[in-house]
Short mmCIF file of C-alpha atoms in Angstrom, two decimals:
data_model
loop_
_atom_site.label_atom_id
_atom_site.label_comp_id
_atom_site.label_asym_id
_atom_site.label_seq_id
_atom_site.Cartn_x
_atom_site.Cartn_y
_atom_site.Cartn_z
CA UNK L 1 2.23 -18.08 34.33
CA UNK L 2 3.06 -21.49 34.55
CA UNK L 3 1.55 -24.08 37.17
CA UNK L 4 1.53 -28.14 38.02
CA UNK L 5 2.16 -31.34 35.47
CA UNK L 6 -1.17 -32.62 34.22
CA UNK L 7 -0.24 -35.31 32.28
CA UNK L 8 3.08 -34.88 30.63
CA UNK L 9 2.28 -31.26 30.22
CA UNK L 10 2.83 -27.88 32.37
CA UNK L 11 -0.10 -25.58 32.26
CA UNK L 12 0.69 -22.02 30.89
CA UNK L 13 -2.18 -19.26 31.18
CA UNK L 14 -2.36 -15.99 28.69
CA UNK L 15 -5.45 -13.65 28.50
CA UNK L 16 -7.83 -16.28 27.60
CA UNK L 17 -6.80 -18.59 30.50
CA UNK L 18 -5.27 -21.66 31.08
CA UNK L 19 -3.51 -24.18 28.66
CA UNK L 20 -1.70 -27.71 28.35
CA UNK L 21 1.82 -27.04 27.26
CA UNK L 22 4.19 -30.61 26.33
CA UNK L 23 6.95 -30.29 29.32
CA UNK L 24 9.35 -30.77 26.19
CA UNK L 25 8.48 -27.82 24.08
CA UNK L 26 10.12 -24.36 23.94
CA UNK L 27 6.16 -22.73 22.70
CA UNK L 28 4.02 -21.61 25.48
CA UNK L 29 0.20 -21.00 25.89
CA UNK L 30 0.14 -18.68 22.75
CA UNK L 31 1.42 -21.33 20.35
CA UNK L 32 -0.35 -23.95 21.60
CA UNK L 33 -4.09 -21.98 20.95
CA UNK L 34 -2.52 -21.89 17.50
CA UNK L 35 -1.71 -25.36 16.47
CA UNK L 36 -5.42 -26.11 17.82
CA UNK L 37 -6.71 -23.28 16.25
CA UNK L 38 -4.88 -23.26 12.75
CA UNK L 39 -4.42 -27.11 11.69
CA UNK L 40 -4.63 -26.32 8.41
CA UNK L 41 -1.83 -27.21 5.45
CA UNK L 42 0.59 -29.27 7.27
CA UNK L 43 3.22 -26.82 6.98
CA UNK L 44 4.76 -25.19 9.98
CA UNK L 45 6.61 -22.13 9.97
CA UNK L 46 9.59 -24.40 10.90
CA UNK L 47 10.24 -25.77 7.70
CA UNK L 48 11.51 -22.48 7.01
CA UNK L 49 14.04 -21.94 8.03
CA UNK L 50 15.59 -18.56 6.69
CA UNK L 51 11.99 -16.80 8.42
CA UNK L 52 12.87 -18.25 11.58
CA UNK L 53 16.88 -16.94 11.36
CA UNK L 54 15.07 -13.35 10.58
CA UNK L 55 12.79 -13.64 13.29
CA UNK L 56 16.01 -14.42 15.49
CA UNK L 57 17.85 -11.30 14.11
CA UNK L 58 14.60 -9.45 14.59
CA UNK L 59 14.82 -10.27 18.41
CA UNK L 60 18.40 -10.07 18.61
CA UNK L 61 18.82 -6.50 17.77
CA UNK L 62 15.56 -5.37 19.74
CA UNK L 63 16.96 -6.79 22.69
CA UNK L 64 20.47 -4.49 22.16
CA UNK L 65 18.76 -2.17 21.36
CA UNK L 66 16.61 -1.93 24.46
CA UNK L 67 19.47 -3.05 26.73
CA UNK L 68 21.21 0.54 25.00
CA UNK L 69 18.43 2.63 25.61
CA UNK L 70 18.26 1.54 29.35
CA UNK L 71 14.63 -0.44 28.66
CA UNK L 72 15.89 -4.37 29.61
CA UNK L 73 18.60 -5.43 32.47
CA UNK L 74 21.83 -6.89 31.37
CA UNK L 75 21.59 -10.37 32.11
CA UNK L 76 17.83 -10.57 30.25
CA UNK L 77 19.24 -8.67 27.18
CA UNK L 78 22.30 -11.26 27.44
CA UNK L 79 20.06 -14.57 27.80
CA UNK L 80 17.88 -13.29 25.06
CA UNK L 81 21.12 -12.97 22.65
CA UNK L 82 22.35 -16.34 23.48
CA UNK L 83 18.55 -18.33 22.50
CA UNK L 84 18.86 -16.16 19.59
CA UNK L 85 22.27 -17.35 18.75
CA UNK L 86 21.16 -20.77 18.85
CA UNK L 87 18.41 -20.59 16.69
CA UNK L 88 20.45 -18.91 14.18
CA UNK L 89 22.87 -21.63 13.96
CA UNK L 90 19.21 -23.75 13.11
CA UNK L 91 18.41 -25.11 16.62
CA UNK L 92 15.34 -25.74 18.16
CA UNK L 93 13.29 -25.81 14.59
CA UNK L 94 11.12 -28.38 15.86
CA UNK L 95 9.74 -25.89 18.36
CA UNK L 96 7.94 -23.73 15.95
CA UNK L 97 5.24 -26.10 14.68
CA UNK L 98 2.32 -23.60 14.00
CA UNK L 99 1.34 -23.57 10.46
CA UNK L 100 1.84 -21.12 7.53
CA UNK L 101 -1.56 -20.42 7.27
CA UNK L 102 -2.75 -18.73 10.11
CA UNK L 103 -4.67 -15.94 11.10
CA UNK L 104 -3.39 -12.64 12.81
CA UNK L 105 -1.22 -10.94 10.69
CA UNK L 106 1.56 -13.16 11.73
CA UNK L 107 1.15 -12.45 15.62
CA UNK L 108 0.70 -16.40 16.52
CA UNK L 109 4.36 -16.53 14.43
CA UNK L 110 5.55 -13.81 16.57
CA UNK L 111 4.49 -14.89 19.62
CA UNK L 112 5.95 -18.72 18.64
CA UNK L 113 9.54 -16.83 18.37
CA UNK L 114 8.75 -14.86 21.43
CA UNK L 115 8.28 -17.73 23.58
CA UNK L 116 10.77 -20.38 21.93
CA UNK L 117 13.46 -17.56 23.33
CA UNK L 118 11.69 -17.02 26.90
CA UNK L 119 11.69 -20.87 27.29
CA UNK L 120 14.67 -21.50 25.90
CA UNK L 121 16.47 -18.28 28.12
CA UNK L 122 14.84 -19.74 31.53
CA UNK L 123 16.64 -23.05 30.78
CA UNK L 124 19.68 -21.23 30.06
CA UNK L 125 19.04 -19.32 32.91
CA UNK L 126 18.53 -22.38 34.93
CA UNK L 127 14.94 -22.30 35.39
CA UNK L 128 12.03 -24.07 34.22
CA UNK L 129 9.97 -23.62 31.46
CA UNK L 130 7.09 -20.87 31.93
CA UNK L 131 8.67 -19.22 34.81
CA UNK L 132 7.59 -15.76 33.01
CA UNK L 133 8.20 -13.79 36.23
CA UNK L 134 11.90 -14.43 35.10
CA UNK L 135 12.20 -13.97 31.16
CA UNK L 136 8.68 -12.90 30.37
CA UNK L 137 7.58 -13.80 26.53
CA UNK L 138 5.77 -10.11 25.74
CA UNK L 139 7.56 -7.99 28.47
CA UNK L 140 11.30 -9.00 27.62
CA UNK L 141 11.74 -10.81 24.18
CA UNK L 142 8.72 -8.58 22.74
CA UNK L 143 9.67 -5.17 24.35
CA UNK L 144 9.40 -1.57 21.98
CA UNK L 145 7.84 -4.30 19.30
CA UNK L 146 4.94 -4.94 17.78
CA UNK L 147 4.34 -7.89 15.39
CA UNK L 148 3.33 -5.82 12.84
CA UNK L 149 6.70 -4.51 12.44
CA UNK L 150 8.73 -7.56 13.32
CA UNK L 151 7.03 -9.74 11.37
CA UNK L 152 6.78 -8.24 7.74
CA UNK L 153 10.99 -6.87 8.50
CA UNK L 154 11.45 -10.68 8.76
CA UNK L 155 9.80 -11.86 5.90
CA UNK L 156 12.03 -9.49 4.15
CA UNK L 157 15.27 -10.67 5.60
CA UNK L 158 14.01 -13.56 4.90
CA UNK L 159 13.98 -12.85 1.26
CA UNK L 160 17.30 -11.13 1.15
CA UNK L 161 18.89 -14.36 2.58
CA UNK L 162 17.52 -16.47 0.07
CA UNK L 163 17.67 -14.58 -3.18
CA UNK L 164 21.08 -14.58 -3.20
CA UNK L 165 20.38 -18.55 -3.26
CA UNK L 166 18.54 -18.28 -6.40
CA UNK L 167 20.58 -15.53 -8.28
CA UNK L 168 23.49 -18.09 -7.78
CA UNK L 169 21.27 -21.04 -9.44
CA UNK L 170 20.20 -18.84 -12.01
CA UNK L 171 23.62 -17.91 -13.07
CA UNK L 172 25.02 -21.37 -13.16
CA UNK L 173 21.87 -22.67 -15.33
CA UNK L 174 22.47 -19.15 -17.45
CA UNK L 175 26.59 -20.44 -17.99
CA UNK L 176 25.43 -23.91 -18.90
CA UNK L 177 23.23 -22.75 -21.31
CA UNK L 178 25.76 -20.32 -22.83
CA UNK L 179 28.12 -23.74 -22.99
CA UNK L 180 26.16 -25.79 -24.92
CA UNK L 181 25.46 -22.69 -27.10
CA UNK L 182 29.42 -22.91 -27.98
CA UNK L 183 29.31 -26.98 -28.12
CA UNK L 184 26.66 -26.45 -30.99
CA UNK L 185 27.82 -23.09 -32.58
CA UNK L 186 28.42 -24.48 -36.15
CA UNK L 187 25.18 -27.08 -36.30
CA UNK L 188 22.78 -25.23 -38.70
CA UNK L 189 19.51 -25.63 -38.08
CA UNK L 190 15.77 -25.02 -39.19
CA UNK L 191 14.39 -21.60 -36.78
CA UNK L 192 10.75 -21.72 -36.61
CA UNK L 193 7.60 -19.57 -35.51
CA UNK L 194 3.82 -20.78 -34.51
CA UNK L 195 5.73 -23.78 -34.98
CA UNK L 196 5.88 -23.36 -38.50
CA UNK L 197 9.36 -23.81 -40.85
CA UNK L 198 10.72 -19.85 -41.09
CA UNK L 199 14.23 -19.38 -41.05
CA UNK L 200 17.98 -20.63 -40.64
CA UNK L 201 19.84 -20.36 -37.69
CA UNK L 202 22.25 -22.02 -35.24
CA UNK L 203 21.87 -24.46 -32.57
CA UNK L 204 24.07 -22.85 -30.62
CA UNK L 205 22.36 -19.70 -31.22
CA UNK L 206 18.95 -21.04 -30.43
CA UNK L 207 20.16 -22.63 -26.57
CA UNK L 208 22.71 -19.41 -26.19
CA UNK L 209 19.57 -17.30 -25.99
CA UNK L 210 18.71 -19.02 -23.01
CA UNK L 211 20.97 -18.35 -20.91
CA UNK L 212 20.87 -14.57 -22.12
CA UNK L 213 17.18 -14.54 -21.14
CA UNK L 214 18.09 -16.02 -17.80
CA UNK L 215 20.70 -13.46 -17.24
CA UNK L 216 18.55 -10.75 -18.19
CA UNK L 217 16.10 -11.92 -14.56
CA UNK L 218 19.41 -11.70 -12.40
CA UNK L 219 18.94 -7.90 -12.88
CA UNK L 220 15.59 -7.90 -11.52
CA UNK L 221 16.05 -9.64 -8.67
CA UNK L 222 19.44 -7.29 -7.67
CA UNK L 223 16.60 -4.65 -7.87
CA UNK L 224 14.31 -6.38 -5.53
CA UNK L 225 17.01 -7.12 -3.10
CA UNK L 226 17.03 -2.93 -2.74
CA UNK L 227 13.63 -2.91 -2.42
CA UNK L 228 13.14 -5.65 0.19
CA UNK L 229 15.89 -3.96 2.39
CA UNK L 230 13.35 -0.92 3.04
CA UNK L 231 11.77 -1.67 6.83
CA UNK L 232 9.37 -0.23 9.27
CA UNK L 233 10.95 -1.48 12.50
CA UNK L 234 10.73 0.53 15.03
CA UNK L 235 6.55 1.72 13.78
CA UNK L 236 5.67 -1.17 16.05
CA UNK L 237 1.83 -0.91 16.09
CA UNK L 238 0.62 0.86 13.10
CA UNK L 239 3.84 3.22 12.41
CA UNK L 240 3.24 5.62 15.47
CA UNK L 241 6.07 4.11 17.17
CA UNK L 242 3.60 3.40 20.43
CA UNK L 243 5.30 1.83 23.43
CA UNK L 244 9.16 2.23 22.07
CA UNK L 245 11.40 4.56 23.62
CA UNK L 246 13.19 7.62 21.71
CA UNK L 247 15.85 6.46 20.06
CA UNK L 248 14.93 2.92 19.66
CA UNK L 249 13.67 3.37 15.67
CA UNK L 250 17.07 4.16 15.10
CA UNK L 251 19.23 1.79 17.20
CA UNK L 252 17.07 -1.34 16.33
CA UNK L 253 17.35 -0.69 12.36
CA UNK L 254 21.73 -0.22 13.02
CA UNK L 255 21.90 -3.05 15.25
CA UNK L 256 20.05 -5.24 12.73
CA UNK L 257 21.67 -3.87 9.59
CA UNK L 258 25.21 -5.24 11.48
CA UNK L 259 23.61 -8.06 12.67
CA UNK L 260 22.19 -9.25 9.44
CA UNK L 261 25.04 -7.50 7.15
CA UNK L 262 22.10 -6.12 5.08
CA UNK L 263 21.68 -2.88 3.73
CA UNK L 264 18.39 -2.35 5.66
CA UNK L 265 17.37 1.33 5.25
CA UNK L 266 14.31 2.83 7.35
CA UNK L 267 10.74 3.16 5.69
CA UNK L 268 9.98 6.76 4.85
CA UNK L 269 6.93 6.69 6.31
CA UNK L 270 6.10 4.35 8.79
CA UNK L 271 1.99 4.30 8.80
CA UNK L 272 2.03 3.52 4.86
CA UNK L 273 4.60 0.67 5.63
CA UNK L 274 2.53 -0.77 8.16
CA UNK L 275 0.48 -1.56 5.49
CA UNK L 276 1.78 -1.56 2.19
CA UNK L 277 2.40 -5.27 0.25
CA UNK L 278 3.10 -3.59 -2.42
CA UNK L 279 7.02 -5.12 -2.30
CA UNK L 280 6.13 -8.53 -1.47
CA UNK L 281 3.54 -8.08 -4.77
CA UNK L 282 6.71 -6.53 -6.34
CA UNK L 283 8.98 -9.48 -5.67
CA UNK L 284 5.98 -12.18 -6.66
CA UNK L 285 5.75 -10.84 -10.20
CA UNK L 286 9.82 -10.88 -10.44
CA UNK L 287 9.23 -14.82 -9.54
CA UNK L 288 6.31 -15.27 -12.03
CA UNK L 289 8.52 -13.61 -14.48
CA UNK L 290 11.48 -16.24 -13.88
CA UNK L 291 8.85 -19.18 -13.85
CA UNK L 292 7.39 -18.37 -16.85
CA UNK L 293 10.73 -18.01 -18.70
CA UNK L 294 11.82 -21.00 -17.46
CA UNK L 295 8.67 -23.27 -18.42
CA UNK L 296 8.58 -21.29 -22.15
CA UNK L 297 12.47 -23.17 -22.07
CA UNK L 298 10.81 -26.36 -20.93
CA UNK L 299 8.34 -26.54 -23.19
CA UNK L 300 10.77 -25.63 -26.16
CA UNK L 301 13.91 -28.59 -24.83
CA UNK L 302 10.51 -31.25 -24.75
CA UNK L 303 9.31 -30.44 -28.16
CA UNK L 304 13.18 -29.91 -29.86
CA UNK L 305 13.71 -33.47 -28.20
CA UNK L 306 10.37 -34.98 -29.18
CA UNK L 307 10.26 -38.47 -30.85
CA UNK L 308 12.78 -39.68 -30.71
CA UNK L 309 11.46 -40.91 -34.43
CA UNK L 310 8.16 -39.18 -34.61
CA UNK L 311 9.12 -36.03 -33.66
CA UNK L 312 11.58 -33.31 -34.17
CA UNK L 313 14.87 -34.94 -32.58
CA UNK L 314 16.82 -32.27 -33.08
CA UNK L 315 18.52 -32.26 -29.40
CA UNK L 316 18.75 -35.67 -26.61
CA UNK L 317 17.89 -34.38 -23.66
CA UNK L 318 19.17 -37.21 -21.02
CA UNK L 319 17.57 -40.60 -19.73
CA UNK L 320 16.61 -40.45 -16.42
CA UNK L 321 14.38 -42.74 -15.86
CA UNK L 322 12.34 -44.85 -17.94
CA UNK L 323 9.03 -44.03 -19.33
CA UNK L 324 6.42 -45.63 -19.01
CA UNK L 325 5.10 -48.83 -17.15
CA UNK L 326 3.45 -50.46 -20.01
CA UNK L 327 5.77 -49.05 -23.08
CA UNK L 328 9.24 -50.50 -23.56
CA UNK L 329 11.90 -47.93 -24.04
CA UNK L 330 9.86 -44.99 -23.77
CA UNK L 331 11.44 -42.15 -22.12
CA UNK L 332 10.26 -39.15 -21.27
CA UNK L 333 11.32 -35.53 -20.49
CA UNK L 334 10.27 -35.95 -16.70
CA UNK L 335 13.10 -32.73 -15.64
CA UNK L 336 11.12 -30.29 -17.86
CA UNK L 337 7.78 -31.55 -17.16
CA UNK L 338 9.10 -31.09 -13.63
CA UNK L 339 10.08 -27.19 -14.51
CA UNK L 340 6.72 -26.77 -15.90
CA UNK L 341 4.90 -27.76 -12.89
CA UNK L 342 7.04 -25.52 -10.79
CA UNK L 343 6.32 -22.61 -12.46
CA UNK L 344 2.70 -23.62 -12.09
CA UNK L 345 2.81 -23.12 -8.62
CA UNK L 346 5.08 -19.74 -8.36
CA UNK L 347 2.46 -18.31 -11.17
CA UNK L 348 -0.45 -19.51 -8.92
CA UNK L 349 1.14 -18.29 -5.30
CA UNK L 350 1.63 -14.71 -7.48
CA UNK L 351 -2.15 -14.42 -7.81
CA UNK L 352 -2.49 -15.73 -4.20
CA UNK L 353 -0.02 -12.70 -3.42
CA UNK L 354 -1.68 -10.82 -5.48
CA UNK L 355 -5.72 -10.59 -3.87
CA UNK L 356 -4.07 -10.74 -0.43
CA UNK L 357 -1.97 -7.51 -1.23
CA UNK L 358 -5.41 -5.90 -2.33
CA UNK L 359 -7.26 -7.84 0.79
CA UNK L 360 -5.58 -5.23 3.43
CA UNK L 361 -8.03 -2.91 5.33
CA UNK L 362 -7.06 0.43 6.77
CA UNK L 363 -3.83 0.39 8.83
CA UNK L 364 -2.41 -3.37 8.64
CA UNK L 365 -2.66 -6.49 6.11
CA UNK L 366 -4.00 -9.12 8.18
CA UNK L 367 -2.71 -11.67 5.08
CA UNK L 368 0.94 -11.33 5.35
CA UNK L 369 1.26 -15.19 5.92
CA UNK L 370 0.11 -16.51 3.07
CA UNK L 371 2.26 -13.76 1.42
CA UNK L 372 5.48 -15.25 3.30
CA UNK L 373 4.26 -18.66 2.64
CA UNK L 374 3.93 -18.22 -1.25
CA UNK L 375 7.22 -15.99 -1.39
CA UNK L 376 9.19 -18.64 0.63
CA UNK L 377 7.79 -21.72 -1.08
CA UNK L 378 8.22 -19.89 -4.83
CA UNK L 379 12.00 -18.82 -3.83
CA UNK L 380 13.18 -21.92 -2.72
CA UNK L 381 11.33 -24.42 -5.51
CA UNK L 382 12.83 -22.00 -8.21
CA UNK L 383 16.24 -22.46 -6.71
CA UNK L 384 15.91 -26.12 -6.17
CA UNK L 385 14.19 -26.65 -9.88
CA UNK L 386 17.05 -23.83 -11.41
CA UNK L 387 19.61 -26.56 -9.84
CA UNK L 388 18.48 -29.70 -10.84
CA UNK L 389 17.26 -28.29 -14.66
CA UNK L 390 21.06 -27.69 -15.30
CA UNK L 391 22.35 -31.09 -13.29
CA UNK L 392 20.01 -32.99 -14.63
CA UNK L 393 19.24 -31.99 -17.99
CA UNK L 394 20.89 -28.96 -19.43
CA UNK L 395 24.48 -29.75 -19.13
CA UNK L 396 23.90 -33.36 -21.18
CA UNK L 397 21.65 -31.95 -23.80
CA UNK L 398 23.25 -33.17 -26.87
CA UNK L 399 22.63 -32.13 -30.49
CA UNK L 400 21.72 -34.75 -33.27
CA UNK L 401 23.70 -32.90 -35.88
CA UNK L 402 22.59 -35.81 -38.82
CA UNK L 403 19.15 -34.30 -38.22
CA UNK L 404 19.40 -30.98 -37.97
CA UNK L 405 21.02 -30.23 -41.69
CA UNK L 406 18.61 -32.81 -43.52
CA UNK L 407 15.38 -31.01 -41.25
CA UNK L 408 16.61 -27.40 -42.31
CA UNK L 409 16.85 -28.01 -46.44
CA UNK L 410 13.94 -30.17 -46.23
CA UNK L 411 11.97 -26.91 -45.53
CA UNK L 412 11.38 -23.64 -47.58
CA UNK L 413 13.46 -21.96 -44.97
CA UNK L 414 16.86 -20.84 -47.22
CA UNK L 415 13.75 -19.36 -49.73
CA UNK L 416 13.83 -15.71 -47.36
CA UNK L 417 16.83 -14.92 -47.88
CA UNK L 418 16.79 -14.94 -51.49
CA UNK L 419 13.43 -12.22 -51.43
CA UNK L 420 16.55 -8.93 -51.58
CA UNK L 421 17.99 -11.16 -55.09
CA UNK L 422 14.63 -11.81 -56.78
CA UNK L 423 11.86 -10.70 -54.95
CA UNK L 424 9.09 -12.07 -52.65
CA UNK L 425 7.10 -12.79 -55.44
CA UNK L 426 9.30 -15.20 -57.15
CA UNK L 427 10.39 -16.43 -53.83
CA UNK L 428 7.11 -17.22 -52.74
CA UNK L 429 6.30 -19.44 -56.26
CA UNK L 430 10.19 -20.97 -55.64
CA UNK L 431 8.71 -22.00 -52.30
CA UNK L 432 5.39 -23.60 -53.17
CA UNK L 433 6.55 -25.34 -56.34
CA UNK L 434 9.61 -26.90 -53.48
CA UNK L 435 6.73 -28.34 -51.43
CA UNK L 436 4.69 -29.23 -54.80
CA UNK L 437 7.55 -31.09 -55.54
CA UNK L 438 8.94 -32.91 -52.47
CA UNK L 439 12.21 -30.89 -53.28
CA UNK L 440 14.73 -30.46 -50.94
CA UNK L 441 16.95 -27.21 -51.29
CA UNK L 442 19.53 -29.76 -52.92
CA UNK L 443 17.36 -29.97 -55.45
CA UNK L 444 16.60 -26.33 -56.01
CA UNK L 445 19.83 -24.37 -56.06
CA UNK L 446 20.71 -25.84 -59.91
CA UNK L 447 17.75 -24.02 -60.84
CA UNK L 448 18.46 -21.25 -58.72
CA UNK L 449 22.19 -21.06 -60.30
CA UNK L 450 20.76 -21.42 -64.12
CA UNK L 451 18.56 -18.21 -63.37
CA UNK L 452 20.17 -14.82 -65.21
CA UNK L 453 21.02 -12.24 -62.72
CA UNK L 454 18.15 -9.66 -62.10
#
């Protein structure tokens, strides 16, 4: 219900009466009890995207769907479609300013969605804004749903759309990895463990396993991606299917699955899906487990790279900007310690995820939006940091290949593999009269070629 200007504004009533709606925004009366209620992190369901495109699918297909099953006239069903179009093409963002953090299980989001399409429908329709009798916000846009089963089937889409995104990331960093693992095939090198000298390998070898690692998380998130597409649209309230026609369960999940070109399957039992975070925890530990790979490959490019006379300098990782305001030259390794900090925030939203999986009571989790909020944030900064790791770091990594010879017989490292020839024993004496000595394996192999064959 919509009555006279005060101000600039249109006055909208819901259940709880009357309230000041801008004349220029698409939200209604429900919204705007949220953004006074929920002013919270400064980040509105609007800056992301991919949820909203879901949320626009969501209401796409329900309103098909009821149109089908004889539940919504033509031209509503057809207005509804066309606000929906234009929000998927990534219109009318600016209209869903609630923030992430909200209370309600996602209904304020929901009802944000359900309005921006109303609104936007009664322009299309050539009416103005909050003329409900006409396109009505619950009635029409929100008919045989609940958001309960709308909102956690978006999140997922949601996901689904923007894996993808990161599985594409991941393989390019993976293939740049696996290049400079060719460039420096032949460079031998000193291995080590605890950080302690051990053994001889390849530089090539050492960044090769990188990308193998990398490749090796692709294959969990393809599994995700199948569990994600399991929904419980169609349960609306709590999974009884309350206030949606026969039929609807199953039209709503095929006119989605086209809609979205997802594999979406039905939950096999609606009532435990109403509740059940268990995915979303599912798909936050996948996330973890790519962040913490990715900052153990960090940590290892900044200490190979250290110096670049005090420390290791076995690899240049590129200059991107200088150092230090008070210490000429310096340069740091600002992409990795940008990695790092990335992964410090997916492995923190994880344990967020985490307690608000657990927080659910009886027949809904009323903390599905900080779920979506951590998912979405942790999704896109891996893709973003997966991108600019290889652009800006990775694929100029080069090798100092003066260094990494002298570093490697400097150490005791060549001593295991002589333990099969003459024994750990006489290896381990070769090995602390080397370092007794300031030898260099130079210096040891005449003595190791005088010795008489065991």
């Amino acid at each position: 219900m919509t009555s006279h200007d005060r101000g600039g504004h249109r006055i909208e009533s819901d259940a709880l009466g009357p309230m000041d709606v801008p004349f220029s925004a698409l939200f209604g009366a429900q919204t705007a009890r949220a953004l006074r209620n929920f002013p919270v992190s400064g980040v509105a369901i609007g800056d992301f995207p991919d949820l909203i495109r879901a949320l626009a699918l969501v209401k796409k297909a329900a309103a098909r769907s009821n149109f089908r099953l004889g539940q919504l006239a033509r031209h509503k069903a057809e207005v509804i479609e066309k606000a929906c179009d234009e929000l998927l093409t990534g219109q009318h963002l600016q209209h869903f300013p609630i923030d992430v953090l909200q209370g309600g299980a996602g209904t304020s989001t929901n009802m944000n969605m359900n309005e921006v399409i109303a609104n936007r429908g009664l322009e299309l329709m050539g009416r103005p804004c909050g003329d409900y009798a006409n396109l009505h916000p619950n009635d029409d846009v929100n008919r045989s749903q609940s958001t309960n089963d709308v909102y956690p089937t978006a999140i997922r889409i949601a996901l689904m759309t923007a894996i993808p995104r990161l599985m594409g990331r991941l393989q390019e960093l993976a293939a740049a990895f696996e290049a400079k693992g060719q460039e420096f095939a032949v460079i031998p090198k000193l291995g080590r463990t605890e950080l302690q000298d051990a053994v001889p390998m390849m530089l090539g070898a050492e960044l090769r396993a990188y990308g193998v690692t990398i490749r090796e998380d692709l294959d969990r998130l393809r599994a995700v991606m199948a569990l994600l597409a399991e929904i419980n649209l169609g349960g609306t309230a709590i999974g009884t299917g309350l206030n949606a026609p026969p039929g609807y369960r199953e039209a709503v999940l095929e006119e989605l699955a086209t809609l979205s070109g997802l594999p979406l399957q039905p939950a096999a039992d609606l009532i435990e899906a109403s509740w059940d975070a268990g995915a979303f925890q599912h798909v936050s530990g996948v996330f973890r487990r790519i962040a913490t790979k990715l900052s153990k490959i960090a940590n290892d490019l900044r200490l190979l790279s250290s110096g670049p006379r005090g420390g290791l300098g076995e690899i240049r990782l590129p200059a991107v900007q200088p150092g230090s305001s008070i210490m000429p030259g310096k340069v740091n390794p600002v992409i990795c310690e940008m990695v790092n900090q990335v992964a410090f925030q997916v492995i923190g939203a994880d344990l967020t995820i985490t307690f608000a999986a657990e927080a659910g009571q009886l027949q809904l989790n009323a903390f599905e939006p900080v779920m979506a909020y951590g998912l979405l944030q942790s999704v896109r900064l891996l893709t973003t940091a997966a991108e600019t790791f290889r652009l800006r770091c990775i694929v100029w990594i080069d090798a100092d290949a003066d260094l990494c010879p002298p570093n490697l017989d400097a150490s005791t490292a060549h001593d295991a593999g002589l333990v099969p020839a003459i024994g750990s024993g006489v290896a381990s004496d070769l090995a602390k009269e080397m370092l007794a000595r300031g030898e260099t394996w130079a210096d040891v192999l005449p003595r190791l070629a005088a010795r008489k064959p065991l």
